[in-house]
């Protein structure tokens, strides 16, 4: 069990690194990206002129946005588990599976007039496709504003109306603020939590949750995340703790069981009051898809409402 948890934690850490790199809209080398916060304007990179009619999306979020805007325009998608059991995407060709690199031959065979990649994760295949003369675009989504801007940009690229989706996004957010303190923990060794410069941190801010790691900075190799000591968690003493399961969708019981063995765990008010909640990786850490974001927002509403009415 412990070995399985270690592998799960490593998978989460790796995936956080990937999503940290998977979401900017400049085609600069990764080393030139100052940070992974999605405060950059997604329109800073110009899309190819004209309305795209055959789009291949190398990230699940971009694929879903294009599909929701105009499903006739999407001809190839990434093989994310988010689409695995979704009948709407069954007949759309997969050009990659899991963390495997996209199959360039499959992409070219689809004759796309636009390929959308994710900054840091899709840079190499995007550059190769550019050399073949195929129009490309890199995306980055790490906060709510960049999600809205990306939706507008992609809508413009396929001559679609973004407003229905933008209105849907607004419905994900709460009607009233929730003033409650919380920590999101994605791993145990090290204890890793998102600050304000991450999708998860920005989502908590949209709910007006007091993210106790929001302003913290550290030497974590993952931008937007900070490492915390047991003493720091105990000092923060959040009212709510959110644990994140693995990117593969496996149960995060290993992380919870491990934390239960720590002496500080039983001293936290969130633990004493049974305000510990488990969320899926997609939606909270990695936006993943529109439905994943919706699900995470609904779960946040329920968790915070339960904690508030305790």
mmCIF file of C-alpha atoms in Angstrom:
data_model
loop_
_atom_site.group_PDB
_atom_site.id
_atom_site.type_symbol
_atom_site.label_atom_id
_atom_site.label_comp_id
_atom_site.label_asym_id
_atom_site.label_seq_id
_atom_site.Cartn_x
_atom_site.Cartn_y
_atom_site.Cartn_z
ATOM 1 C CA UNK A 1 0.000 0.000 0.000
ATOM 2 C CA UNK A 2 2.789 2.405 0.950
ATOM 3 C CA UNK A 3 4.672 1.687 -2.275
ATOM 4 C CA UNK A 4 1.471 2.261 -4.250
ATOM 5 C CA UNK A 5 0.968 5.604 -2.513
ATOM 6 C CA UNK A 6 4.542 6.670 -3.250
ATOM 7 C CA UNK A 7 4.015 5.894 -6.944
ATOM 8 C CA UNK A 8 0.721 7.786 -6.862
ATOM 9 C CA UNK A 9 2.352 10.809 -5.218
ATOM 10 C CA UNK A 10 5.145 10.792 -7.776
ATOM 11 C CA UNK A 11 2.576 10.614 -10.547
ATOM 12 C CA UNK A 12 0.793 13.648 -9.131
ATOM 13 C CA UNK A 13 4.030 15.601 -8.819
ATOM 14 C CA UNK A 14 4.981 14.744 -12.395
ATOM 15 C CA UNK A 15 1.545 15.656 -13.679
ATOM 16 C CA UNK A 16 1.570 18.956 -11.784
ATOM 17 C CA UNK A 17 4.859 19.727 -13.503
ATOM 18 C CA UNK A 18 3.327 18.841 -16.847
ATOM 19 C CA UNK A 19 0.189 20.905 -16.389
ATOM 20 C CA UNK A 20 2.362 23.721 -15.116
ATOM 21 C CA UNK A 21 3.982 23.578 -18.508
ATOM 22 C CA UNK A 22 0.914 22.654 -20.498
ATOM 23 C CA UNK A 23 -1.147 25.611 -20.569
ATOM 24 C CA UNK A 24 0.695 29.847 -22.500
ATOM 25 C CA UNK A 25 0.170 31.187 -25.681
ATOM 26 C CA UNK A 26 3.566 32.377 -26.765
ATOM 27 C CA UNK A 27 5.724 30.127 -28.887
ATOM 28 C CA UNK A 28 8.854 31.078 -26.998
ATOM 29 C CA UNK A 29 11.171 28.339 -25.752
ATOM 30 C CA UNK A 30 10.100 27.069 -22.359
ATOM 31 C CA UNK A 31 13.165 28.537 -20.673
ATOM 32 C CA UNK A 32 11.934 31.995 -21.582
ATOM 33 C CA UNK A 33 8.605 31.565 -19.811
ATOM 34 C CA UNK A 34 8.969 33.623 -16.657
ATOM 35 C CA UNK A 35 6.460 31.530 -14.713
ATOM 36 C CA UNK A 36 3.437 29.317 -15.225
ATOM 37 C CA UNK A 37 0.821 31.673 -13.893
ATOM 38 C CA UNK A 38 -1.958 32.064 -16.384
ATOM 39 C CA UNK A 39 -2.110 35.814 -16.009
ATOM 40 C CA UNK A 40 -0.604 36.180 -19.467
ATOM 41 C CA UNK A 41 -2.946 37.397 -22.169
ATOM 42 C CA UNK A 42 -3.911 34.433 -24.320
ATOM 43 C CA UNK A 43 -4.222 36.765 -27.290
ATOM 44 C CA UNK A 44 -0.534 37.700 -27.170
ATOM 45 C CA UNK A 45 0.104 35.081 -29.849
ATOM 46 C CA UNK A 46 -1.649 35.693 -33.125
ATOM 47 C CA UNK A 47 -3.691 32.843 -34.563
ATOM 48 C CA UNK A 48 -3.373 32.116 -38.282
ATOM 49 C CA UNK A 49 -5.662 34.315 -40.359
ATOM 50 C CA UNK A 50 -8.927 32.872 -41.580
ATOM 51 C CA UNK A 51 -11.497 30.569 -40.057
ATOM 52 C CA UNK A 52 -10.137 27.116 -39.253
ATOM 53 C CA UNK A 53 -12.339 24.221 -40.348
ATOM 54 C CA UNK A 54 -10.196 21.231 -39.356
ATOM 55 C CA UNK A 55 -8.712 21.519 -35.877
ATOM 56 C CA UNK A 56 -6.528 19.032 -33.999
ATOM 57 C CA UNK A 57 -6.225 19.715 -30.254
ATOM 58 C CA UNK A 58 -3.298 18.302 -28.285
ATOM 59 C CA UNK A 59 -4.760 19.242 -24.884
ATOM 60 C CA UNK A 60 -8.036 18.025 -23.428
ATOM 61 C CA UNK A 61 -9.218 21.504 -22.451
ATOM 62 C CA UNK A 62 -8.674 22.991 -25.911
ATOM 63 C CA UNK A 63 -10.322 19.962 -27.495
ATOM 64 C CA UNK A 64 -13.370 20.364 -25.282
ATOM 65 C CA UNK A 65 -13.639 24.108 -25.876
ATOM 66 C CA UNK A 66 -13.494 23.654 -29.652
ATOM 67 C CA UNK A 67 -16.031 20.816 -29.451
ATOM 68 C CA UNK A 68 -18.438 22.894 -27.357
ATOM 69 C CA UNK A 69 -18.052 25.885 -29.689
ATOM 70 C CA UNK A 70 -18.523 23.892 -32.910
ATOM 71 C CA UNK A 71 -18.143 20.112 -32.865
ATOM 72 C CA UNK A 72 -17.874 19.980 -36.661
ATOM 73 C CA UNK A 73 -14.487 21.729 -36.501
ATOM 74 C CA UNK A 74 -12.618 19.221 -34.296
ATOM 75 C CA UNK A 75 -11.014 16.373 -36.272
ATOM 76 C CA UNK A 76 -8.412 15.054 -33.811
ATOM 77 C CA UNK A 77 -7.940 15.038 -30.034
ATOM 78 C CA UNK A 78 -5.588 13.882 -27.319
ATOM 79 C CA UNK A 79 -6.326 10.528 -25.680
ATOM 80 C CA UNK A 80 -7.242 11.852 -22.243
ATOM 81 C CA UNK A 81 -9.166 9.705 -19.741
ATOM 82 C CA UNK A 82 -11.623 12.596 -19.606
ATOM 83 C CA UNK A 83 -12.863 11.532 -23.047
ATOM 84 C CA UNK A 84 -12.602 7.774 -22.544
ATOM 85 C CA UNK A 85 -16.204 7.168 -21.509
ATOM 86 C CA UNK A 86 -17.718 10.227 -23.149
ATOM 87 C CA UNK A 87 -19.836 9.103 -26.139
ATOM 88 C CA UNK A 88 -19.624 12.574 -27.677
ATOM 89 C CA UNK A 89 -15.925 12.037 -28.393
ATOM 90 C CA UNK A 90 -16.034 8.360 -29.380
ATOM 91 C CA UNK A 91 -15.722 8.887 -33.113
ATOM 92 C CA UNK A 92 -13.053 11.597 -33.017
ATOM 93 C CA UNK A 93 -9.576 10.189 -33.846
ATOM 94 C CA UNK A 94 -6.990 10.150 -31.046
ATOM 95 C CA UNK A 95 -3.560 11.465 -31.977
ATOM 96 C CA UNK A 96 -1.934 10.619 -28.620
ATOM 97 C CA UNK A 97 -2.495 8.451 -25.557
ATOM 98 C CA UNK A 98 -1.677 9.355 -21.965
ATOM 99 C CA UNK A 99 1.682 11.095 -21.680
ATOM 100 C CA UNK A 100 2.929 9.662 -25.002
ATOM 101 C CA UNK A 101 4.026 12.225 -27.611
ATOM 102 C CA UNK A 102 1.461 13.012 -30.308
ATOM 103 C CA UNK A 103 1.683 10.891 -33.440
ATOM 104 C CA UNK A 104 2.724 13.364 -36.123
ATOM 105 C CA UNK A 105 1.768 11.022 -38.954
ATOM 106 C CA UNK A 106 -1.777 10.759 -37.605
ATOM 107 C CA UNK A 107 -1.982 14.525 -37.262
ATOM 108 C CA UNK A 108 -0.762 15.197 -40.803
ATOM 109 C CA UNK A 109 -3.124 12.543 -42.194
ATOM 110 C CA UNK A 110 -6.072 14.458 -40.716
ATOM 111 C CA UNK A 111 -5.139 17.455 -42.913
ATOM 112 C CA UNK A 112 -5.658 20.072 -40.176
ATOM 113 C CA UNK A 113 -5.660 23.766 -40.890
ATOM 114 C CA UNK A 114 -4.938 24.439 -37.188
ATOM 115 C CA UNK A 115 -3.224 22.409 -34.463
ATOM 116 C CA UNK A 116 -3.600 23.636 -30.892
ATOM 117 C CA UNK A 117 -0.915 22.622 -28.413
ATOM 118 C CA UNK A 118 -0.055 23.331 -24.794
ATOM 119 C CA UNK A 119 2.945 25.449 -23.871
ATOM 120 C CA UNK A 120 5.820 23.413 -22.472
ATOM 121 C CA UNK A 121 4.202 20.065 -23.254
ATOM 122 C CA UNK A 122 3.501 20.393 -26.967
ATOM 123 C CA UNK A 123 6.389 22.626 -27.989
ATOM 124 C CA UNK A 124 8.379 19.949 -29.845
ATOM 125 C CA UNK A 125 5.538 18.520 -31.965
ATOM 126 C CA UNK A 126 4.213 22.026 -32.584
ATOM 127 C CA UNK A 127 7.602 23.131 -33.908
ATOM 128 C CA UNK A 128 7.760 20.094 -36.204
ATOM 129 C CA UNK A 129 4.279 20.808 -37.507
ATOM 130 C CA UNK A 130 5.258 24.411 -38.131
ATOM 131 C CA UNK A 131 8.159 23.164 -40.259
ATOM 132 C CA UNK A 132 5.603 21.256 -42.312
ATOM 133 C CA UNK A 133 3.671 24.471 -42.880
ATOM 134 C CA UNK A 134 0.723 23.568 -40.647
ATOM 135 C CA UNK A 135 -0.727 26.530 -38.675
ATOM 136 C CA UNK A 136 -0.335 26.086 -34.919
ATOM 137 C CA UNK A 137 -1.230 27.782 -31.662
ATOM 138 C CA UNK A 138 0.032 27.234 -28.097
ATOM 139 C CA UNK A 139 -2.203 27.710 -25.062
ATOM 140 C CA UNK A 140 -1.793 28.312 -21.361
ATOM 141 C CA UNK A 141 -4.582 28.257 -18.778
ATOM 142 C CA UNK A 142 -3.764 28.702 -15.115
ATOM 143 C CA UNK A 143 -6.450 31.119 -13.964
ATOM 144 C CA UNK A 144 -10.075 31.930 -14.665
ATOM 145 C CA UNK A 145 -9.386 35.004 -16.777
ATOM 146 C CA UNK A 146 -7.101 33.063 -19.106
ATOM 147 C CA UNK A 147 -9.801 30.397 -19.509
ATOM 148 C CA UNK A 148 -12.213 33.095 -20.672
ATOM 149 C CA UNK A 149 -9.619 34.691 -22.963
ATOM 150 C CA UNK A 150 -8.677 31.345 -24.480
ATOM 151 C CA UNK A 151 -12.341 30.591 -25.156
ATOM 152 C CA UNK A 152 -12.736 33.916 -26.957
ATOM 153 C CA UNK A 153 -9.547 33.371 -28.949
ATOM 154 C CA UNK A 154 -10.464 29.846 -30.041
ATOM 155 C CA UNK A 155 -14.003 30.954 -30.897
ATOM 156 C CA UNK A 156 -12.563 33.616 -33.161
ATOM 157 C CA UNK A 157 -10.264 31.073 -34.807
ATOM 158 C CA UNK A 158 -13.204 28.904 -35.920
ATOM 159 C CA UNK A 159 -15.704 31.734 -36.419
ATOM 160 C CA UNK A 160 -17.930 30.705 -33.484
ATOM 161 C CA UNK A 161 -19.799 32.586 -30.765
ATOM 162 C CA UNK A 162 -18.053 32.252 -27.372
ATOM 163 C CA UNK A 163 -20.842 33.862 -25.317
ATOM 164 C CA UNK A 164 -22.828 30.696 -24.479
ATOM 165 C CA UNK A 165 -19.693 29.095 -23.032
ATOM 166 C CA UNK A 166 -18.711 32.262 -21.169
ATOM 167 C CA UNK A 167 -22.191 32.394 -19.652
ATOM 168 C CA UNK A 168 -21.851 28.762 -18.637
ATOM 169 C CA UNK A 169 -18.569 29.501 -16.886
ATOM 170 C CA UNK A 170 -20.251 32.183 -14.785
ATOM 171 C CA UNK A 171 -22.771 29.642 -13.543
ATOM 172 C CA UNK A 172 -19.935 27.524 -12.144
ATOM 173 C CA UNK A 173 -19.039 30.188 -9.596
ATOM 174 C CA UNK A 174 -20.857 30.765 -6.281
ATOM 175 C CA UNK A 175 -23.556 33.393 -5.802
ATOM 176 C CA UNK A 176 -22.145 34.470 -2.457
ATOM 177 C CA UNK A 177 -18.617 34.557 -1.018
ATOM 178 C CA UNK A 178 -17.391 31.947 1.427
ATOM 179 C CA UNK A 179 -15.024 33.264 4.043
ATOM 180 C CA UNK A 180 -13.390 30.074 5.213
ATOM 181 C CA UNK A 181 -9.739 29.018 5.454
ATOM 182 C CA UNK A 182 -8.445 26.056 3.497
ATOM 183 C CA UNK A 183 -5.381 24.182 2.298
ATOM 184 C CA UNK A 184 -5.177 22.020 -0.803
ATOM 185 C CA UNK A 185 -2.639 19.208 -0.470
ATOM 186 C CA UNK A 186 -1.529 17.231 -3.521
ATOM 187 C CA UNK A 187 1.197 15.080 -1.951
ATOM 188 C CA UNK A 188 2.739 14.077 1.381
ATOM 189 C CA UNK A 189 6.477 13.823 0.668
ATOM 190 C CA UNK A 190 6.909 16.664 0.230
ATOM 191 C CA UNK A 191 3.725 18.307 1.456
ATOM 192 C CA UNK A 192 2.820 20.318 -1.614
ATOM 193 C CA UNK A 193 0.136 23.022 -1.798
ATOM 194 C CA UNK A 194 -0.915 25.491 -4.511
ATOM 195 C CA UNK A 195 -0.384 29.192 -3.926
ATOM 196 C CA UNK A 196 -2.248 31.973 -5.735
ATOM 197 C CA UNK A 197 -0.192 31.501 -8.921
ATOM 198 C CA UNK A 198 -1.920 28.269 -9.924
ATOM 199 C CA UNK A 199 -5.251 27.143 -11.327
ATOM 200 C CA UNK A 200 -6.263 25.664 -7.957
ATOM 201 C CA UNK A 201 -5.195 28.785 -6.077
ATOM 202 C CA UNK A 202 -7.062 31.075 -8.443
ATOM 203 C CA UNK A 203 -10.175 28.893 -8.239
ATOM 204 C CA UNK A 204 -10.145 29.145 -4.443
ATOM 205 C CA UNK A 205 -9.826 32.909 -4.809
ATOM 206 C CA UNK A 206 -12.867 32.970 -7.085
ATOM 207 C CA UNK A 207 -14.799 31.303 -4.259
ATOM 208 C CA UNK A 208 -13.286 33.855 -1.857
ATOM 209 C CA UNK A 209 -11.804 31.021 0.150
ATOM 210 C CA UNK A 210 -8.870 32.018 2.330
ATOM 211 C CA UNK A 211 -6.142 29.861 0.810
ATOM 212 C CA UNK A 212 -3.559 29.719 3.583
ATOM 213 C CA UNK A 213 -0.812 29.026 1.040
ATOM 214 C CA UNK A 214 -1.863 31.809 -1.350
ATOM 215 C CA UNK A 215 0.915 34.264 -0.548
ATOM 216 C CA UNK A 216 3.618 31.732 0.258
ATOM 217 C CA UNK A 217 6.662 31.443 -1.946
ATOM 218 C CA UNK A 218 9.332 28.796 -1.842
ATOM 219 C CA UNK A 219 11.976 26.844 -3.679
ATOM 220 C CA UNK A 220 9.601 24.255 -5.080
ATOM 221 C CA UNK A 221 10.578 23.268 -8.653
ATOM 222 C CA UNK A 222 6.903 23.508 -9.560
ATOM 223 C CA UNK A 223 5.861 27.097 -10.137
ATOM 224 C CA UNK A 224 2.558 27.900 -8.471
ATOM 225 C CA UNK A 225 3.133 25.348 -5.714
ATOM 226 C CA UNK A 226 4.963 25.527 -2.401
ATOM 227 C CA UNK A 227 6.328 22.894 -0.074
ATOM 228 C CA UNK A 228 5.094 22.999 3.516
ATOM 229 C CA UNK A 229 6.527 21.519 6.680
ATOM 230 C CA UNK A 230 4.313 19.723 9.162
ATOM 231 C CA UNK A 231 4.873 22.644 11.507
ATOM 232 C CA UNK A 232 3.690 25.093 8.856
ATOM 233 C CA UNK A 233 0.482 23.128 8.274
ATOM 234 C CA UNK A 234 -0.160 22.964 12.013
ATOM 235 C CA UNK A 235 0.480 26.696 12.312
ATOM 236 C CA UNK A 236 -1.944 27.429 9.462
ATOM 237 C CA UNK A 237 -4.547 25.095 11.012
ATOM 238 C CA UNK A 238 -7.091 25.344 8.164
ATOM 239 C CA UNK A 239 -10.819 24.973 8.669
ATOM 240 C CA UNK A 240 -10.989 22.849 5.505
ATOM 241 C CA UNK A 241 -8.446 20.508 3.921
ATOM 242 C CA UNK A 242 -8.766 19.326 0.323
ATOM 243 C CA UNK A 243 -6.797 16.294 -0.830
ATOM 244 C CA UNK A 244 -6.281 15.581 -4.522
ATOM 245 C CA UNK A 245 -6.413 12.132 -6.075
ATOM 246 C CA UNK A 246 -4.003 10.943 -8.740
ATOM 247 C CA UNK A 247 -4.183 12.082 -12.381
ATOM 248 C CA UNK A 248 -5.199 8.537 -13.304
ATOM 249 C CA UNK A 249 -8.334 8.941 -11.181
ATOM 250 C CA UNK A 250 -7.271 6.454 -8.521
ATOM 251 C CA UNK A 251 -8.399 6.778 -4.917
ATOM 252 C CA UNK A 252 -6.197 8.939 -2.761
ATOM 253 C CA UNK A 253 -6.732 6.773 0.328
ATOM 254 C CA UNK A 254 -2.963 6.244 0.432
ATOM 255 C CA UNK A 255 -2.316 9.934 0.974
ATOM 256 C CA UNK A 256 -5.033 10.207 3.598
ATOM 257 C CA UNK A 257 -3.802 7.082 5.407
ATOM 258 C CA UNK A 258 -0.264 8.438 5.395
ATOM 259 C CA UNK A 259 -1.342 11.807 6.761
ATOM 260 C CA UNK A 260 -3.346 10.112 9.503
ATOM 261 C CA UNK A 261 -0.091 8.645 10.824
ATOM 262 C CA UNK A 262 1.420 12.100 11.256
ATOM 263 C CA UNK A 263 1.213 13.515 14.767
ATOM 264 C CA UNK A 264 0.119 16.943 13.519
ATOM 265 C CA UNK A 265 -2.818 15.556 11.527
ATOM 266 C CA UNK A 266 -5.124 14.844 14.452
ATOM 267 C CA UNK A 267 -4.420 18.287 15.907
ATOM 268 C CA UNK A 268 -5.892 20.163 12.945
ATOM 269 C CA UNK A 269 -9.359 21.657 13.278
ATOM 270 C CA UNK A 270 -10.287 20.417 9.797
ATOM 271 C CA UNK A 271 -9.524 16.854 10.893
ATOM 272 C CA UNK A 272 -11.283 17.190 14.228
ATOM 273 C CA UNK A 273 -14.400 18.576 12.541
ATOM 274 C CA UNK A 274 -14.345 16.034 9.700
ATOM 275 C CA UNK A 275 -13.828 18.721 7.068
ATOM 276 C CA UNK A 276 -11.384 16.800 4.873
ATOM 277 C CA UNK A 277 -12.517 16.372 1.262
ATOM 278 C CA UNK A 278 -11.047 14.450 -1.683
ATOM 279 C CA UNK A 279 -11.169 16.025 -5.157
ATOM 280 C CA UNK A 280 -10.257 14.763 -8.595
ATOM 281 C CA UNK A 281 -7.009 15.983 -10.093
ATOM 282 C CA UNK A 282 -8.807 17.216 -13.204
ATOM 283 C CA UNK A 283 -10.859 20.320 -12.533
ATOM 284 C CA UNK A 284 -8.983 21.417 -9.425
ATOM 285 C CA UNK A 285 -5.261 21.036 -10.214
ATOM 286 C CA UNK A 286 -5.484 20.675 -13.979
ATOM 287 C CA UNK A 287 -8.567 22.347 -15.512
ATOM 288 C CA UNK A 288 -8.765 19.378 -17.883
ATOM 289 C CA UNK A 289 -12.143 19.995 -19.480
ATOM 290 C CA UNK A 290 -15.223 22.151 -19.084
ATOM 291 C CA UNK A 291 -17.132 19.358 -17.361
ATOM 292 C CA UNK A 292 -14.188 18.716 -15.017
ATOM 293 C CA UNK A 293 -14.136 22.395 -14.032
ATOM 294 C CA UNK A 294 -17.892 22.329 -13.499
ATOM 295 C CA UNK A 295 -17.628 19.237 -11.304
ATOM 296 C CA UNK A 296 -14.825 20.738 -9.215
ATOM 297 C CA UNK A 297 -16.811 23.952 -8.722
ATOM 298 C CA UNK A 298 -19.934 22.054 -7.681
ATOM 299 C CA UNK A 299 -17.918 19.959 -5.248
ATOM 300 C CA UNK A 300 -16.331 23.099 -3.834
ATOM 301 C CA UNK A 301 -19.767 24.610 -3.316
ATOM 302 C CA UNK A 302 -20.948 21.505 -1.476
ATOM 303 C CA UNK A 303 -17.834 21.173 0.671
ATOM 304 C CA UNK A 304 -17.779 24.833 1.647
ATOM 305 C CA UNK A 305 -21.494 24.864 2.331
ATOM 306 C CA UNK A 306 -21.130 21.817 4.556
ATOM 307 C CA UNK A 307 -18.216 23.382 6.397
ATOM 308 C CA UNK A 308 -20.007 26.696 6.833
ATOM 309 C CA UNK A 309 -23.156 25.071 8.183
ATOM 310 C CA UNK A 310 -21.286 22.760 10.508
#
